[in-house]
Short mmCIF file of C-alpha atoms and ligand atoms in Angstrom, two decimals:
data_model
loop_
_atom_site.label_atom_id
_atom_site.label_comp_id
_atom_site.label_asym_id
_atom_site.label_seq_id
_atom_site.Cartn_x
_atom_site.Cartn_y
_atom_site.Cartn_z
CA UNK A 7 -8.15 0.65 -15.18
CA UNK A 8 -5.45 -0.18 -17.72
CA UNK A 9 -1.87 -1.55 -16.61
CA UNK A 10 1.09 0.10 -17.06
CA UNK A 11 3.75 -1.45 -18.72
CA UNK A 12 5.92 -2.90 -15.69
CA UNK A 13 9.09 -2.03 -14.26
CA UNK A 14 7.30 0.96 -12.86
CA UNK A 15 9.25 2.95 -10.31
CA UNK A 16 8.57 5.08 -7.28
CA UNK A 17 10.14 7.19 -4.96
CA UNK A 18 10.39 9.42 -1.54
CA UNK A 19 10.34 13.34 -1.90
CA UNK A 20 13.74 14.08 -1.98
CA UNK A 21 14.72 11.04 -4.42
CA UNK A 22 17.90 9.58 -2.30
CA UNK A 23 15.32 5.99 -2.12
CA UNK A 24 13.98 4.91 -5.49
CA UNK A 25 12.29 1.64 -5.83
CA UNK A 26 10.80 -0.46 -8.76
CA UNK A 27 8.34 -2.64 -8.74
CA UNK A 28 8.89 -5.27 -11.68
CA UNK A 29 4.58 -6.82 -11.95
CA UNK A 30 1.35 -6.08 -10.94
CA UNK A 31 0.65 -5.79 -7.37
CA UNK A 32 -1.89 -8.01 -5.70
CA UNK A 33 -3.98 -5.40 -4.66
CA UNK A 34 -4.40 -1.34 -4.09
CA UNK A 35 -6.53 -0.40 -1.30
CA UNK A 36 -7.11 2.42 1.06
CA UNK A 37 -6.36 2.01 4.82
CA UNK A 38 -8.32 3.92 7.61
CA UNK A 39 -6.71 3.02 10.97
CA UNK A 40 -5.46 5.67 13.11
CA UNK A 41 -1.82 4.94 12.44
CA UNK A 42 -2.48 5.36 8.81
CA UNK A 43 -3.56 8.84 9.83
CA UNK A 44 -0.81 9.94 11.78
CA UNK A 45 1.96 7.46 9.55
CA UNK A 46 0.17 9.99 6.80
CA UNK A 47 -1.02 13.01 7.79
CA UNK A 48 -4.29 12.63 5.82
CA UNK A 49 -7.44 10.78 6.47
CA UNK A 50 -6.48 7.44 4.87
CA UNK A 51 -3.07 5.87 3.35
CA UNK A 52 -2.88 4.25 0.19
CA UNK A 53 -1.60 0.55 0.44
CA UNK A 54 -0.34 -1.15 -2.22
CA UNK A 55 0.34 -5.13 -1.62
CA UNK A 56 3.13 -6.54 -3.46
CA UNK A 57 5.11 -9.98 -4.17
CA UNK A 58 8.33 -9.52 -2.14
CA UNK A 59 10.03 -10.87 -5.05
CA UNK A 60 8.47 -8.28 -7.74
CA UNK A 61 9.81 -5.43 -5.33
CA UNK A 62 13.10 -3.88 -5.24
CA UNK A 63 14.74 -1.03 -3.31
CA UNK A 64 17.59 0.72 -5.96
CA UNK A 65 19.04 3.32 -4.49
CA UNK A 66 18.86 5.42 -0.80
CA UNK A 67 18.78 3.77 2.78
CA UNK A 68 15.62 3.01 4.20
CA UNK A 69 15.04 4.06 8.47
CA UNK A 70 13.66 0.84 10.28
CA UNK A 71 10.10 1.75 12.74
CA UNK A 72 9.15 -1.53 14.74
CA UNK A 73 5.19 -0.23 15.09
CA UNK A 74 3.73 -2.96 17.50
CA UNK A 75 -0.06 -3.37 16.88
CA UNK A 76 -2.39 -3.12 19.35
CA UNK A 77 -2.40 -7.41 18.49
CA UNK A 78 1.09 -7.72 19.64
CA UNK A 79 2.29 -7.87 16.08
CA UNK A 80 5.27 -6.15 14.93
CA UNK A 81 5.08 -4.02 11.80
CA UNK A 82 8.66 -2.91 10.24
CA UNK A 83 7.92 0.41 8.47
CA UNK A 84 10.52 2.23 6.77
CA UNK A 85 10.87 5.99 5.62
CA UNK A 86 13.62 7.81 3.92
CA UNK A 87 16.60 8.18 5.70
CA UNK A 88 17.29 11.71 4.63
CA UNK A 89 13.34 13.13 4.32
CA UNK A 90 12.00 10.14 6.35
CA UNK A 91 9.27 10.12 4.03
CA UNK A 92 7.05 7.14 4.51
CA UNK A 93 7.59 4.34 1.43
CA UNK A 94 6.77 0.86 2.63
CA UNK A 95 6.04 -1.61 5.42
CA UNK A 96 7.15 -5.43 6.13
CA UNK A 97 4.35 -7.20 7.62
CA UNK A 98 4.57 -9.75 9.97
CA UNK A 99 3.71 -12.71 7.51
CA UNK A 100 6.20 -13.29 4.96
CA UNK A 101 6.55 -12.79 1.13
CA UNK A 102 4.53 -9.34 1.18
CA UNK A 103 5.78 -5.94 1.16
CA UNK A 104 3.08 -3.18 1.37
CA UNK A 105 3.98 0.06 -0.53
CA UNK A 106 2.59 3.71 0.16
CA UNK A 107 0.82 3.83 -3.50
CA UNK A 108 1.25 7.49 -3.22
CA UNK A 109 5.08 7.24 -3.68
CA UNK A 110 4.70 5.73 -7.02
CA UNK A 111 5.85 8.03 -10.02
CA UNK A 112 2.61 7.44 -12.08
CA UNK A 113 -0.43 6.84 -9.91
CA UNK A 114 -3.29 7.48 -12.40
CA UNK A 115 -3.33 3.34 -12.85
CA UNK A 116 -3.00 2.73 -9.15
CA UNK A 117 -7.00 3.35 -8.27
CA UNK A 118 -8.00 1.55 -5.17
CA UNK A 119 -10.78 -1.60 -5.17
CA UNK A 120 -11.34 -1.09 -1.68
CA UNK A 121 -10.80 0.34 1.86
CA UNK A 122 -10.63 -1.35 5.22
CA UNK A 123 -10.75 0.15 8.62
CA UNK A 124 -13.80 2.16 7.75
CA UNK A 125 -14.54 1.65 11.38
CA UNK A 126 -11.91 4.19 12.10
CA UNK A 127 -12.60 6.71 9.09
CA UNK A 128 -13.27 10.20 9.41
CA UNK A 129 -17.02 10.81 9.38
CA UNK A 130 -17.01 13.34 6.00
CA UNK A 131 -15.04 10.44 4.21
CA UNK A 132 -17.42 8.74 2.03
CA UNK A 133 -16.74 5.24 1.20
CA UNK A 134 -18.01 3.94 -2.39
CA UNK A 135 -20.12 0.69 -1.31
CA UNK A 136 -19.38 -0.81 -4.47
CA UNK A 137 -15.68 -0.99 -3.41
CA UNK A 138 -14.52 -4.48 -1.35
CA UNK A 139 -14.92 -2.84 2.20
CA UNK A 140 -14.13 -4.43 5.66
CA UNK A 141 -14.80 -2.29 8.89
CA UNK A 142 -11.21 -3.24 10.44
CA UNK A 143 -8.61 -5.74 9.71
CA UNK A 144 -8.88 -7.83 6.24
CA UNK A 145 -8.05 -10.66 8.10
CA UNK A 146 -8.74 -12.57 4.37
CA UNK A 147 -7.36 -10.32 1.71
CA UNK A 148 -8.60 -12.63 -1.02
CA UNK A 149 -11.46 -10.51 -1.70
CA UNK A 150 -9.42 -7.59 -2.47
CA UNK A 151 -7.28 -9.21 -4.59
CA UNK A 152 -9.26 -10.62 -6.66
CA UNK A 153 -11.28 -7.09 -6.84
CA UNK A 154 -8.09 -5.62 -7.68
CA UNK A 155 -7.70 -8.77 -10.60
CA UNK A 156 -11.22 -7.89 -12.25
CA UNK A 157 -10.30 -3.94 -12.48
CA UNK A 158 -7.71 -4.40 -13.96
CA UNK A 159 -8.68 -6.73 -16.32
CA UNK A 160 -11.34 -4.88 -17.79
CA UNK A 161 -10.15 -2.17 -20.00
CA UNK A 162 -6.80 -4.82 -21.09
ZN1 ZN B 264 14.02 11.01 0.76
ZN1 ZN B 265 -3.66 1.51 8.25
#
């Protein structure tokens, strides 16, 4: 997968919150939990991991959701104000934010090196075992990053 050439930007449906992201994320993988379902509607979410500091909001107000995990941490995830679309979350460690890949303008670069939660997938999702895959929490997300550093790599 070839890199775009960064600022890329992204947005919610009806365009009041644009956002740019200024370098390569760390990682793109697909998520699995059950709150990724309902957050999404579909069968998995698209999570995109980035430097807090390569990440910036532009325009639009964001809606706050304090999601509380079923480990006692706090999650802030925020949607569109106006279409309360979902665009990113805060985790509870610092110096991440974790976009909805989905929201991004141009997506074709944005293909996923891994999913985690399997555990909690649908049974007619099939998961590529080739991919960096965990069964629930990545509680050590080096593994996907670097995954994420080789695709990208290759075709550059
Ligand atoms: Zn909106
Ligand atoms: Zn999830």
């Amino acid at each position: 997968m070839s890199l775009p050439n960064f600022p890329v930007e992204g947005g919610c449906q009806c365009g009041a919150v644009r956002y740019r992201l200024t370098h390569n994320p760390l990682s793109v993988y697909n998520c699995h939990c059950k709150d990724c379902q309902r957050f999404s509607g579909a069968a998995w979410s698209m999570s995109m991991l980035v430097r807090d500091e390569d990440f910036a909001v532009l325009q639009g107000r964001t809606e706050q959701y304090a999601k509380r995990a079923d480990s006692g941490r706090v999650v802030e995830m925020h949607f569109c104000a106006h279409c309360h679309g979902w665009l990113f979350n805060r985790p509870p460690f610092p110096g991440i934010v974790v976009v909805r890949a989905g929201t991004l303008d141009d997506l074709d670069w944005a293909a996923p090196v891994g999913n985690i939660w399997t555990g909690s997938k649908a049974a007619w999702v099939e998961i590529d075992p080739e991919l960096v895959n965990f069964s629930g929490q990545a509680n050590d997300r080096q593994p996907l990053y670097d995954a994420w550093t080789h695709s990208t790599r290759k075709d550059n």
